[in-house]
Short mmCIF file of C-alpha atoms in Angstrom, two decimals:
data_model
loop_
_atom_site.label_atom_id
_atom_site.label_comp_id
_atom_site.label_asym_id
_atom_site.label_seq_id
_atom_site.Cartn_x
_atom_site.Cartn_y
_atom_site.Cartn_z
CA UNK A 279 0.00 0.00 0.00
CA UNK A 280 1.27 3.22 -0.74
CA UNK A 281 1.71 5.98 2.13
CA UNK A 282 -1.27 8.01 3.16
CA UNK A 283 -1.37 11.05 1.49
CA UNK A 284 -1.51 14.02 4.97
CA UNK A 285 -4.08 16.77 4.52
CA UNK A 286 -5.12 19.63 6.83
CA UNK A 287 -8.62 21.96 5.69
CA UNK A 288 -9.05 23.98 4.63
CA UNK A 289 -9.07 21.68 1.18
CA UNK A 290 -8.20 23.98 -1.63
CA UNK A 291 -9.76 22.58 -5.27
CA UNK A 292 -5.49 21.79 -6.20
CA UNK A 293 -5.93 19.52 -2.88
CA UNK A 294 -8.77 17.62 -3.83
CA UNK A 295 -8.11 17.53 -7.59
CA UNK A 296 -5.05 15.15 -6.19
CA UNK A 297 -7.37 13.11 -3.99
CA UNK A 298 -8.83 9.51 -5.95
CA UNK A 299 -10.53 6.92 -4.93
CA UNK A 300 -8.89 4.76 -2.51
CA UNK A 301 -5.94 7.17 -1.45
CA UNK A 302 -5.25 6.79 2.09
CA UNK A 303 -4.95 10.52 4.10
CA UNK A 304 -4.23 10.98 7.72
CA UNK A 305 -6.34 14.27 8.21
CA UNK A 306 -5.12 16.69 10.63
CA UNK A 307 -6.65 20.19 12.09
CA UNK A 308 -10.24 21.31 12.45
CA UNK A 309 -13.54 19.11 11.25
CA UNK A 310 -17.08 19.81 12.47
CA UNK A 311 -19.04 17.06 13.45
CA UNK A 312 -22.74 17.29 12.26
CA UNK A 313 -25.59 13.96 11.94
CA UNK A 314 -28.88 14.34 11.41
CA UNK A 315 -30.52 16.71 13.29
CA UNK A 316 -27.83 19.69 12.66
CA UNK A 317 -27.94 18.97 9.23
CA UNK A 318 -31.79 19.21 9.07
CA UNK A 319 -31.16 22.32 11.15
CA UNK A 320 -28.73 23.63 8.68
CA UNK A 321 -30.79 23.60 5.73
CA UNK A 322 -33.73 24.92 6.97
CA UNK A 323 -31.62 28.23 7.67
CA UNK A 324 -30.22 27.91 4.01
CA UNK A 325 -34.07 27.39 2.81
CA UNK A 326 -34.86 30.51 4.56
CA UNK A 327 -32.01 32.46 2.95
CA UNK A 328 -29.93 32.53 6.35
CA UNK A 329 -26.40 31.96 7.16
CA UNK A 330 -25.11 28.92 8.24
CA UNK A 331 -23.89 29.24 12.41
CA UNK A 332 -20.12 27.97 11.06
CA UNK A 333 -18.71 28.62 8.10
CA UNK A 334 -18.25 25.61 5.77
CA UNK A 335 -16.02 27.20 2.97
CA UNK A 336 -12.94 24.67 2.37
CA UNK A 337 -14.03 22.53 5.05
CA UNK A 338 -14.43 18.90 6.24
CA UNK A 339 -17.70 18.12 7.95
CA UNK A 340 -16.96 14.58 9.83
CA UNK A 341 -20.48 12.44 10.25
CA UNK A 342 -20.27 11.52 14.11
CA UNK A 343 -22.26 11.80 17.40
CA UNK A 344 -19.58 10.69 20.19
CA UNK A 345 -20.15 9.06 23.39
CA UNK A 346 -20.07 11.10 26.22
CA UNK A 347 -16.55 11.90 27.46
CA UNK A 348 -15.57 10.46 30.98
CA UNK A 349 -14.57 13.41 33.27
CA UNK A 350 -10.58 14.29 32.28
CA UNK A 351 -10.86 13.02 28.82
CA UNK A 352 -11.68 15.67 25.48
CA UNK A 353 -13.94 12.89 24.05
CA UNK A 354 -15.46 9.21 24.31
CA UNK A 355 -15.94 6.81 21.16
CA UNK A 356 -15.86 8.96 18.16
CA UNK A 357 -16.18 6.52 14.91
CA UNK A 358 -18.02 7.30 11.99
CA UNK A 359 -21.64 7.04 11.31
CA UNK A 360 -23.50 5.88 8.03
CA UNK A 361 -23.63 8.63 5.39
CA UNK A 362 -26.26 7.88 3.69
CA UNK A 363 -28.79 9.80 6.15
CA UNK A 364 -27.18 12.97 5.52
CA UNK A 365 -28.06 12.68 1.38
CA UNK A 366 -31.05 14.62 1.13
CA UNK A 367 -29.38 17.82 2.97
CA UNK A 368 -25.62 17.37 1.21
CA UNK A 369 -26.17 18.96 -2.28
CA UNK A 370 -27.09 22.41 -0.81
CA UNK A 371 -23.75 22.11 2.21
CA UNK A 372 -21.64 21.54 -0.73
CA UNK A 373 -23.31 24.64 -2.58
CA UNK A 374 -22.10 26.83 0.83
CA UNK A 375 -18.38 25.35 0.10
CA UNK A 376 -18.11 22.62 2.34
CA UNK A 377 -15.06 20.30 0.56
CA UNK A 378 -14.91 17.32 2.17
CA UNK A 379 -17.15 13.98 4.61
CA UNK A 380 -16.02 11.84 6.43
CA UNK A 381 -18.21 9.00 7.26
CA UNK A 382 -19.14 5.47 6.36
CA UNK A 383 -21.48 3.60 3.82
CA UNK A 384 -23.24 4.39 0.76
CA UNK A 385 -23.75 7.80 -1.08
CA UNK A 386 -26.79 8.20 -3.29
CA UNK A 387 -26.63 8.91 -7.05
CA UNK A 388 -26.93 12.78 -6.74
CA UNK A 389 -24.16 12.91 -3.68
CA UNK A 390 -21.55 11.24 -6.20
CA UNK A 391 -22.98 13.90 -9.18
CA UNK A 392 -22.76 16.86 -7.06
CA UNK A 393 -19.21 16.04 -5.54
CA UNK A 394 -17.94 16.03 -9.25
CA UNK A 395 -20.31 19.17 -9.83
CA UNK A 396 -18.87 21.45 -6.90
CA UNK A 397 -15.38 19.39 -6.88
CA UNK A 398 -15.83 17.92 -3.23
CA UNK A 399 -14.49 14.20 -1.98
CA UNK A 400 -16.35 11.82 0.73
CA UNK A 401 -13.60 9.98 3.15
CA UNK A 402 -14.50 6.69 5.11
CA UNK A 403 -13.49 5.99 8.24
CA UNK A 404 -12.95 2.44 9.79
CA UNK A 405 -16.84 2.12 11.59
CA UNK A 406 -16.50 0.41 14.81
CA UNK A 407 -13.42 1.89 15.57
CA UNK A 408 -14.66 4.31 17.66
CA UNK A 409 -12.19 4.08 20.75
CA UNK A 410 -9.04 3.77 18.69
CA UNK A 411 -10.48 6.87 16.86
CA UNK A 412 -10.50 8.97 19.84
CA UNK A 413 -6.77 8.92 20.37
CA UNK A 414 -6.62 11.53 17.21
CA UNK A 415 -8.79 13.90 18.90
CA UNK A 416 -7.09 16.79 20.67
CA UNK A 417 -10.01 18.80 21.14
CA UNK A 418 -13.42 19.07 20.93
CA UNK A 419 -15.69 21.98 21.63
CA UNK A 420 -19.47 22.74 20.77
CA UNK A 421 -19.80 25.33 18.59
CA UNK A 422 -23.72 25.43 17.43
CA UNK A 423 -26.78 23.68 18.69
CA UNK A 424 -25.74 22.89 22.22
CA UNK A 425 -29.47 21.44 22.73
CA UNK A 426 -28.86 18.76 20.27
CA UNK A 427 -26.71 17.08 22.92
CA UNK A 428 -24.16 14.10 21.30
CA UNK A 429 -26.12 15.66 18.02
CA UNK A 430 -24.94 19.42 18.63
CA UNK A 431 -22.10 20.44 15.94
CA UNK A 432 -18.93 20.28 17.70
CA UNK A 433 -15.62 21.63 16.30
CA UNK A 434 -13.00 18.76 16.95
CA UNK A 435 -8.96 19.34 16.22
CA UNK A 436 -7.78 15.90 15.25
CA UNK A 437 -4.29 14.82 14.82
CA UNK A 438 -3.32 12.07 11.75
CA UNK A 439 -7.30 10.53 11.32
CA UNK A 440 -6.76 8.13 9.03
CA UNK A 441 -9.54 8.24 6.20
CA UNK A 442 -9.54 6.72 2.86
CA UNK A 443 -10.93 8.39 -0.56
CA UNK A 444 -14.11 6.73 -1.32
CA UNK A 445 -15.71 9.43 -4.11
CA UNK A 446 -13.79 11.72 -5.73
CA UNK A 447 -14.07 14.60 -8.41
CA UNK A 448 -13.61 12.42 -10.87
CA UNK A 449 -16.30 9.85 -10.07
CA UNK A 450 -14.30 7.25 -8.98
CA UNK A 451 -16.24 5.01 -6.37
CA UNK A 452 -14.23 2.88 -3.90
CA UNK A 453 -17.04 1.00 -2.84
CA UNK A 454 -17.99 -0.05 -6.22
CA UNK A 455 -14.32 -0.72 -7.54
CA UNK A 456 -12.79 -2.51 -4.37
CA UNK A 457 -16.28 -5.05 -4.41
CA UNK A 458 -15.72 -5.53 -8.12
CA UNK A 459 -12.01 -6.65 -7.86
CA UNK A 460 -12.75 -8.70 -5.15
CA UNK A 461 -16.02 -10.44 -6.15
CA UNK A 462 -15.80 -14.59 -6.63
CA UNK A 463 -18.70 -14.52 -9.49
CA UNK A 464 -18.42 -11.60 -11.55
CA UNK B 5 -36.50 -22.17 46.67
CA UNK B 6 -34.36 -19.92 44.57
CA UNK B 7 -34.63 -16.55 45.40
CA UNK B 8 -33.41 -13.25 43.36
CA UNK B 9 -33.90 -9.62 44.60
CA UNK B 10 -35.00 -6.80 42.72
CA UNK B 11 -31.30 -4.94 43.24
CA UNK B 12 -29.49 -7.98 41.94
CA UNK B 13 -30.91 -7.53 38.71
CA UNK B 14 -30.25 -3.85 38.59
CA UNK B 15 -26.47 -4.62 39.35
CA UNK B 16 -26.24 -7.35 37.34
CA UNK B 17 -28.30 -5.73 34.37
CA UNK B 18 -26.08 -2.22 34.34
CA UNK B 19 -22.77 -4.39 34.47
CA UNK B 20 -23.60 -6.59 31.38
CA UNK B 21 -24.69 -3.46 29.78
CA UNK B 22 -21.22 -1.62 30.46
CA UNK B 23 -18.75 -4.97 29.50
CA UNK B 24 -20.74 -5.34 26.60
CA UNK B 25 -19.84 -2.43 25.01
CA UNK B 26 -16.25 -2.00 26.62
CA UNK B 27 -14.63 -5.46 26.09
CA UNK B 28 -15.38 -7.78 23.05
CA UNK B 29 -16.14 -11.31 24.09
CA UNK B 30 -12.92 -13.89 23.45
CA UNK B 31 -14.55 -15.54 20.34
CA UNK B 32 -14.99 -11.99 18.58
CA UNK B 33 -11.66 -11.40 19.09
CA UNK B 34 -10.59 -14.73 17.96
CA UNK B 35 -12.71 -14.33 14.89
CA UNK B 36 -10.91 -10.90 13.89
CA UNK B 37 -7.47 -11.72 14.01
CA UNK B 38 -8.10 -15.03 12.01
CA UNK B 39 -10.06 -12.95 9.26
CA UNK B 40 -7.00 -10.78 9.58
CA UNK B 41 -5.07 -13.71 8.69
CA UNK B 42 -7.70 -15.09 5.62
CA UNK B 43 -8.39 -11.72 4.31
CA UNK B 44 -6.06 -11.15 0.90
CA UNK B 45 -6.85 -7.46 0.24
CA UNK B 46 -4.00 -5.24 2.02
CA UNK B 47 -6.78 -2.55 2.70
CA UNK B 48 -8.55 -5.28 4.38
CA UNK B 49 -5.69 -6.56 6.41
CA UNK B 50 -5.20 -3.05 7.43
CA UNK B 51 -8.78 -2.41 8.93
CA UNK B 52 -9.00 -5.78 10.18
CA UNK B 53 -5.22 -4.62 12.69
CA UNK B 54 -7.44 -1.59 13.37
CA UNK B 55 -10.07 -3.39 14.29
CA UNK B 56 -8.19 -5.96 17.06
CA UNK B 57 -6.46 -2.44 18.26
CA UNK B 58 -9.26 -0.89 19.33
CA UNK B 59 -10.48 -3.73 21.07
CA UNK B 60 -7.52 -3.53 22.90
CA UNK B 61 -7.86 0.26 23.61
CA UNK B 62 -11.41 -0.71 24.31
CA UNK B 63 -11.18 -2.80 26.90
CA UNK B 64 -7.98 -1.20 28.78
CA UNK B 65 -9.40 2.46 29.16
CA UNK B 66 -13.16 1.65 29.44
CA UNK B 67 -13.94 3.41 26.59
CA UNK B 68 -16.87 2.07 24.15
CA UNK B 69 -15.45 -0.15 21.25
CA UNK B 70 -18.26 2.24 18.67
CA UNK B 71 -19.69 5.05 19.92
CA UNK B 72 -23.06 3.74 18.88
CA UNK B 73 -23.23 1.72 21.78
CA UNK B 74 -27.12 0.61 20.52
CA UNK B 75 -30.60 0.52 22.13
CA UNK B 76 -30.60 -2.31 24.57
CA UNK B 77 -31.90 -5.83 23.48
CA UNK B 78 -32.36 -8.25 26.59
CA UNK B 79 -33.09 -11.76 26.25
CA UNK B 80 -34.41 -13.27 30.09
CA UNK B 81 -35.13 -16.43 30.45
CA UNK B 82 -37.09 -17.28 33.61
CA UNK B 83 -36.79 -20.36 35.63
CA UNK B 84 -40.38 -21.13 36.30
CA UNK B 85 -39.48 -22.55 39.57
CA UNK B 86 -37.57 -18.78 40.56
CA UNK B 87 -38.88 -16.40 43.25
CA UNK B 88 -38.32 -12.67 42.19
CA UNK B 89 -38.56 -10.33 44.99
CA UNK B 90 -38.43 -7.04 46.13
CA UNK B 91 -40.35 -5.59 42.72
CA UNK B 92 -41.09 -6.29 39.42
CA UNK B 93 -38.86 -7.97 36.79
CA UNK B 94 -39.21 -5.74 34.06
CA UNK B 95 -38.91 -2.87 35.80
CA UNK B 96 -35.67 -4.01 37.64
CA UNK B 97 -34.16 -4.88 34.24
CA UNK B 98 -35.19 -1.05 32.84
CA UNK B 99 -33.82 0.02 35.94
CA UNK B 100 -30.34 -1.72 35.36
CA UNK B 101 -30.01 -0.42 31.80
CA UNK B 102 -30.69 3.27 32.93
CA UNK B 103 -27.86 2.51 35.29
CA UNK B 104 -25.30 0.98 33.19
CA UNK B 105 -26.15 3.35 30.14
CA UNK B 106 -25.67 6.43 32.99
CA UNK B 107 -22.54 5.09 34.78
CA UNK B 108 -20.29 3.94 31.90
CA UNK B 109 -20.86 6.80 29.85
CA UNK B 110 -22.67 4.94 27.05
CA UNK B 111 -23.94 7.10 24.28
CA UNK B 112 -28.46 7.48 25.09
CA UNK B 113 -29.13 6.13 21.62
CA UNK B 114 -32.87 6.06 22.13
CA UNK B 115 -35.72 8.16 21.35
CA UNK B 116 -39.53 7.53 22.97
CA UNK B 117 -41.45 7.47 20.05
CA UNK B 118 -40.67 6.50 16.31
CA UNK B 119 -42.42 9.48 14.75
CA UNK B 120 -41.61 12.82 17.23
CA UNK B 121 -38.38 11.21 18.37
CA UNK B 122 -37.58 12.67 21.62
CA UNK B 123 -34.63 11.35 23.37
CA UNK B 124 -35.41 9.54 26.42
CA UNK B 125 -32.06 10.41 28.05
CA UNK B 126 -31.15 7.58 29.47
CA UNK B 127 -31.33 4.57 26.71
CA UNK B 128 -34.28 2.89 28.54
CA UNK B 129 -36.62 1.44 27.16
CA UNK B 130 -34.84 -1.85 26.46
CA UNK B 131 -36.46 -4.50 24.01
CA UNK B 132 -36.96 -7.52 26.00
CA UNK B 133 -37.33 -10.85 24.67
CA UNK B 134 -39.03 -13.31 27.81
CA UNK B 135 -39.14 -17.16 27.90
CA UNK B 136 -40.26 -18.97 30.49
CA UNK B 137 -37.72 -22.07 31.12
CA UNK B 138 -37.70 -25.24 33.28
CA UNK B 139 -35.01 -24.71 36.68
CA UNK B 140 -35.34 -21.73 39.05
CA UNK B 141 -32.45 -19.94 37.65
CA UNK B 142 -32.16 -16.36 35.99
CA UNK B 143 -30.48 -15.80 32.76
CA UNK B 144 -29.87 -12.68 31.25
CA UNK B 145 -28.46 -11.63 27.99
CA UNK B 146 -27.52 -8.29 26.60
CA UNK B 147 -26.80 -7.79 23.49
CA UNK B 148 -26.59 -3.61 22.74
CA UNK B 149 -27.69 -3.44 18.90
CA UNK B 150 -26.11 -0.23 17.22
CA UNK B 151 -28.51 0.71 14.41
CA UNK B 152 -25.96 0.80 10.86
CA UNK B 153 -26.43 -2.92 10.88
CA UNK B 154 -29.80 -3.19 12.10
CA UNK B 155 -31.41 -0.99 9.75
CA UNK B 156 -29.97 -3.34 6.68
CA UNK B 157 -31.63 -6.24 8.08
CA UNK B 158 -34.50 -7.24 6.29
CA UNK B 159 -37.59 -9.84 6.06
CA UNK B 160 -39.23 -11.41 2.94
CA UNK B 161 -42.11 -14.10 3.15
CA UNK B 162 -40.98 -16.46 0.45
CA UNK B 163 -42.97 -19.00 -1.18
CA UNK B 164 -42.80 -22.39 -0.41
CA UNK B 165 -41.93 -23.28 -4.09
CA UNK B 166 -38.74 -20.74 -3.77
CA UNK B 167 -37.28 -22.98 -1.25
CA UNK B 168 -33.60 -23.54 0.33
CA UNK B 169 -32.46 -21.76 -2.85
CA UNK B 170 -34.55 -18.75 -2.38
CA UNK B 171 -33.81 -18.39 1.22
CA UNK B 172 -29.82 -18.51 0.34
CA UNK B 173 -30.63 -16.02 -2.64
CA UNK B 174 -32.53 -13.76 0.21
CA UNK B 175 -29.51 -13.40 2.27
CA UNK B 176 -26.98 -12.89 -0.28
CA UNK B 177 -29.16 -9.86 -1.57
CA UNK B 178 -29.58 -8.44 1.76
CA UNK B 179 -25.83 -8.51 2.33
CA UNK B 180 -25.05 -7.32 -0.69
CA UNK B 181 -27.40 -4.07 -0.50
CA UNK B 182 -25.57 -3.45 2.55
CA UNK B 183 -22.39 -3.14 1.06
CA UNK B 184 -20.65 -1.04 3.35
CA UNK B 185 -23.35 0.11 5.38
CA UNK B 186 -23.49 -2.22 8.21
CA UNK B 187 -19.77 -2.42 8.89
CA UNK B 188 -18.33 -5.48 7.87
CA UNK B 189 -16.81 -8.10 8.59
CA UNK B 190 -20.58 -9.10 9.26
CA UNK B 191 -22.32 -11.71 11.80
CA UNK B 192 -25.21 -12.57 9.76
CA UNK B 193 -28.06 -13.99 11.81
CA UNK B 194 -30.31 -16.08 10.11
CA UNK B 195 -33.64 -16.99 11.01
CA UNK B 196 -35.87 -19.42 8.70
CA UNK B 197 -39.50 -20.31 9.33
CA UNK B 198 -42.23 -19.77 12.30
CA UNK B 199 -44.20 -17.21 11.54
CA UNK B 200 -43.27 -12.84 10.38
CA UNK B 201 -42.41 -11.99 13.71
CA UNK B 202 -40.41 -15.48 14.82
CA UNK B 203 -38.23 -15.87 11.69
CA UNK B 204 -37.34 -12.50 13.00
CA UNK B 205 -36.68 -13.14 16.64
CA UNK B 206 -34.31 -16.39 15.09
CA UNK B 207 -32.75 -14.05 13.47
CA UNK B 208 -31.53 -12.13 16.35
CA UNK B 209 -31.43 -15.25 18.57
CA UNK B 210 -28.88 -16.44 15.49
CA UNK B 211 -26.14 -13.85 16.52
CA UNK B 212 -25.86 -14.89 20.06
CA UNK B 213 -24.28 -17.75 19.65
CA UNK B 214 -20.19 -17.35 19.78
CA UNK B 215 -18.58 -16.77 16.56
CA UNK B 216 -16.96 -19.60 15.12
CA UNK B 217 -18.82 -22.39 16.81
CA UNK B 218 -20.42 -24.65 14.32
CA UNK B 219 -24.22 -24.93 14.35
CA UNK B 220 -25.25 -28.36 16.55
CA UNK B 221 -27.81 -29.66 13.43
CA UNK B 222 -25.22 -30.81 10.83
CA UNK B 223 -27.85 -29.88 7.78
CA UNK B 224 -27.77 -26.40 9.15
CA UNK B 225 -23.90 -26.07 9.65
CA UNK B 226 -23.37 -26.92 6.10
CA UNK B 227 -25.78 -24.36 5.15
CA UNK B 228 -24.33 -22.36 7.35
CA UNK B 229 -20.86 -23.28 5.51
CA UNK B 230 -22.07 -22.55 1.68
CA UNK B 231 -23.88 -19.43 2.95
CA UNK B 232 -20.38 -18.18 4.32
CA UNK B 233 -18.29 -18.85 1.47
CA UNK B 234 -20.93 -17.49 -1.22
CA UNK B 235 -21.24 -14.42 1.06
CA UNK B 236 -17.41 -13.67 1.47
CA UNK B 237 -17.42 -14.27 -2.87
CA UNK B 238 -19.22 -10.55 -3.22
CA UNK B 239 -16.29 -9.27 -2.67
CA UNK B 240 -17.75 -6.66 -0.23
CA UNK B 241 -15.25 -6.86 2.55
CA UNK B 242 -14.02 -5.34 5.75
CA UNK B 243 -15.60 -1.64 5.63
CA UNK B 244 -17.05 -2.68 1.93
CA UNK B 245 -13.73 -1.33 0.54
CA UNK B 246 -13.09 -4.77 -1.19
CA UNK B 247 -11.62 -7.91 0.40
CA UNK B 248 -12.81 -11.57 1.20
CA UNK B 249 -13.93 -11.23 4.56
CA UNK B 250 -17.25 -9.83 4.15
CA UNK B 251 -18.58 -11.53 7.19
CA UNK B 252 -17.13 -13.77 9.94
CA UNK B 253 -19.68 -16.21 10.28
CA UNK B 254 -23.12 -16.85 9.53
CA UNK B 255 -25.90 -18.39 12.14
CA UNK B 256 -28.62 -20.21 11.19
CA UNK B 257 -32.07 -20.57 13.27
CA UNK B 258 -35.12 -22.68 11.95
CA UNK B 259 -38.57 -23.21 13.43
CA UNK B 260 -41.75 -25.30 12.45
CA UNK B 261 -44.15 -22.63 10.30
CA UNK B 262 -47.04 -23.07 8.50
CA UNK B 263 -47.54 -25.49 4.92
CA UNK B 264 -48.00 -21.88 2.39
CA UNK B 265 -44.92 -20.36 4.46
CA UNK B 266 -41.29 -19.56 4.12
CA UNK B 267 -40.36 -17.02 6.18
CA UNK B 268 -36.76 -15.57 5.99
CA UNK B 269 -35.35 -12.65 8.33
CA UNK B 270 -31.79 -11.59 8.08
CA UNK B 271 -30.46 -9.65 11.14
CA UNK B 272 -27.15 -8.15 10.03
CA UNK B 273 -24.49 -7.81 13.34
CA UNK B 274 -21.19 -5.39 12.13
CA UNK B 275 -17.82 -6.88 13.38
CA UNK B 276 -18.64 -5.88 17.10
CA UNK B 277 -20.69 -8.77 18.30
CA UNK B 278 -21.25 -7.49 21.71
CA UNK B 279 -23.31 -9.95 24.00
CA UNK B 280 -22.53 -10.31 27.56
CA UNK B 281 -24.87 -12.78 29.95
CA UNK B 282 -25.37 -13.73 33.37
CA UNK B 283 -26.58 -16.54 35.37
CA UNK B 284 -28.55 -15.37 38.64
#
């Protein structure tokens, strides 16, 4: 396997434009975390032509709701969640900039046409992994929707994540490819 | 007679609850690190080392193996010969859940109603599965069931006519819609017959048995066999990023049902089989 490829957002298009399907990156910096609820929250501002509470230009937007943190740690198990709930809202996130996912699973048909459209990639994480994962995170601090609880959109600094390129720009799909190459009966 | 208190319940109920989701049982870890040693696809190898690390982490610092650490499903079986006092059973069982989700700082995964889905804030209610059994002993099972697998499972009333090849044919499919979804390497409960809701409950009942352990019928461990080879052939494996170990094992479960029936459930289980029981 080659080496993984180390990133840091904010993702500039030259960044992402170098990302492919199945490239390994060890992601370090700031990522918001955001599920379901903040995302439904999210576009219902954008829906009524308001901003956004954090600003998702050249960002990564990491699909997680953590378990609580014992007292003296930053965070508790932090591994990814499945993607596919977030579809519906991701078009318009990527139309406010937003450059990168991270999650696991399945994107829909119109996730994989718009991340070609507005040049954006989707990164899985190793699901399950959520304790190992939590050794990356430096830092972790709500920064909208504080009611939402493990929901609310936290800002977490995370040191070497290791991700892996599942959609690109180019349309490469990992999922597709890796099941294909592998597959007994063809 | 056999007596068991209300608060031994509770204690026993929160514990199984917290060392379920801290420390994988010895045949789940067994089972990863030999698909780490099957598995061809360097990826796969990869995730799979991941995988038997975080167990470690896991288990040394208390910390939940996945943050989704699942609504609560609790299988009791009741001696009929026990004596419960000091309350009622269910209640005691609720009670211990509340605890252990509270104490271990488990992630409250459960809302109170399926359509205005308010969090309950404290994982209870559990889904409890009752039998009453011969003895006056207490045994309870938790098995915390994180929803990425669970919502892939799926249930199909065959026809009769479709047979042992349309039941095979049903779980392939469902695996392979799942792709990545339910984070493989899978368990893949399998329950066949009874009735909608029974081939279901087999199906569930399926992924408590340890990993690796062949099923006790001979017919059904060779099905068992075929159904795990022609799953790991889709090519799916660990995290669906392509490999051979799509799932670790697959469990069989078949009841009596009814002459125009087939039942088949499916109850997908991602690599972190976490069951803990007790004996009270």
């Amino acid at each position: 396997m080659a080496e993984p490829v180390l990133i840091s957002p904010p993702l500039t298009d030259e960044m992402v434009s170098g990302l492919r399907a199945g490239t390994r990156v060890l992601i370090s910096g700031r990522v918001f975390t955001a599920r379901d609820a903040a995302h439904k929250k999210m576009v219902a501002l954008l829906e009524q032509g308001k901003e956004l509470p954090i600003d998702l230009s050249n960002q990564i937007i990491y699909y997680v709701g953590p378990s609580p943190a014992r007292p003296g740690r930053i965070i508790g198990a932090c591994g990814p969640t499945t993607s596919g709930r977030m579809d519906s809202y991701t078009p318009q996130l990527l139309g406010r900039g937003l450059k990168g996912m991270i999650g696991k699973g399945f994107r829909s048909p119109d996730v994989i046409q718009a991340l070609q459209e507005y040049r954006a990639v989707y990164f899985a994480a190793v699901g399950g992994a959520g304790a190992l994962l939590s050794g990356c995170v430096r830092a972790a601090e709500v920064v909208a929707y504080p009611e939402l609880g493990p929901e609310a959109i936290h800002e977490l600094t995370v040191v070497n994540f290791p991700a892996i390129v599942v959609n690109d720009i180019y349309g490469g799909d990992l999922y597709r490819e890796g099941c294909r190459q592998y597959a007994v009966n063809k | 007679m056999h007596n068991v208190h209300f608060n031994t319940v509770v204690e026993a109920t929160s514990r199984l609850c917290r060392e379920a989701c801290f420390v994988l049982e010895p045949d789940v870890v067994a089972a990863l690190r030999k698909a780490g040693e099957d598995e061809v696809s360097a990826s796969g190898r990869d995730i799979l080392a991941q995988l038997q690390e975080n167990a470690a982490i896991a288990a040394r610092d208390d910390i939940p193996v996945c943050q989704d650490t699942g609504i609560a499903v609790v299988f009791v079986d009741v001696g009929q010969d026990l004596r419960f006092t000091g309350g009622i059973l269910e209640e005691a069982i609720t009670a211990g859940v509340r605890d252990g989700y509270t104490r271990g700082f488990l992630r409250k995964s459960v809302v109170g109603d399926p359509l205005t889905r308010k969090n309950t804030g404290d994982n209870t209610p559990p889904v409890i599965h009752w039998r009453v059994v011969a003895g006056d002993r207490l045994k309870i099972s938790v098995v915390p069931k994180g929803a990425g697998s669970e919502n892939m499972s799926a249930l199909k009333m065959l026809k009769p006519a479709e047979g042992l090849a349309g039941a095979k044919q049903f779980v392939l499919d469902t695996v392979s819609a799942a792709g990545p979804n339910p984070c493989p390497p899978l368990v893949v409960g399998v329950g066949i017959g009874g009735t909608m809701e029974k081939a279901a409950l087999l199906a569930k009942e399926a992924i408590l048995r340890p990993v690796g352990t062949p099923n006790p019928d001979p017919a059904l461990a060779a099905l068992e066999n075929d159904l795990l080879a022609a799953v790991n052939g889709l090519g799916i494996g660990p995290m669906g990023l392509g490999g051979r170990v799509t799932a670790l094992a697959v469990h069989v479960l078949t009841f009596a049902t009814h002459i125009a029936s087939l039942p088949v459930a499916v109850n997908l289980n991602c690599h972190a089989v976490r069951h803990k029981t007790v004996v009270l």
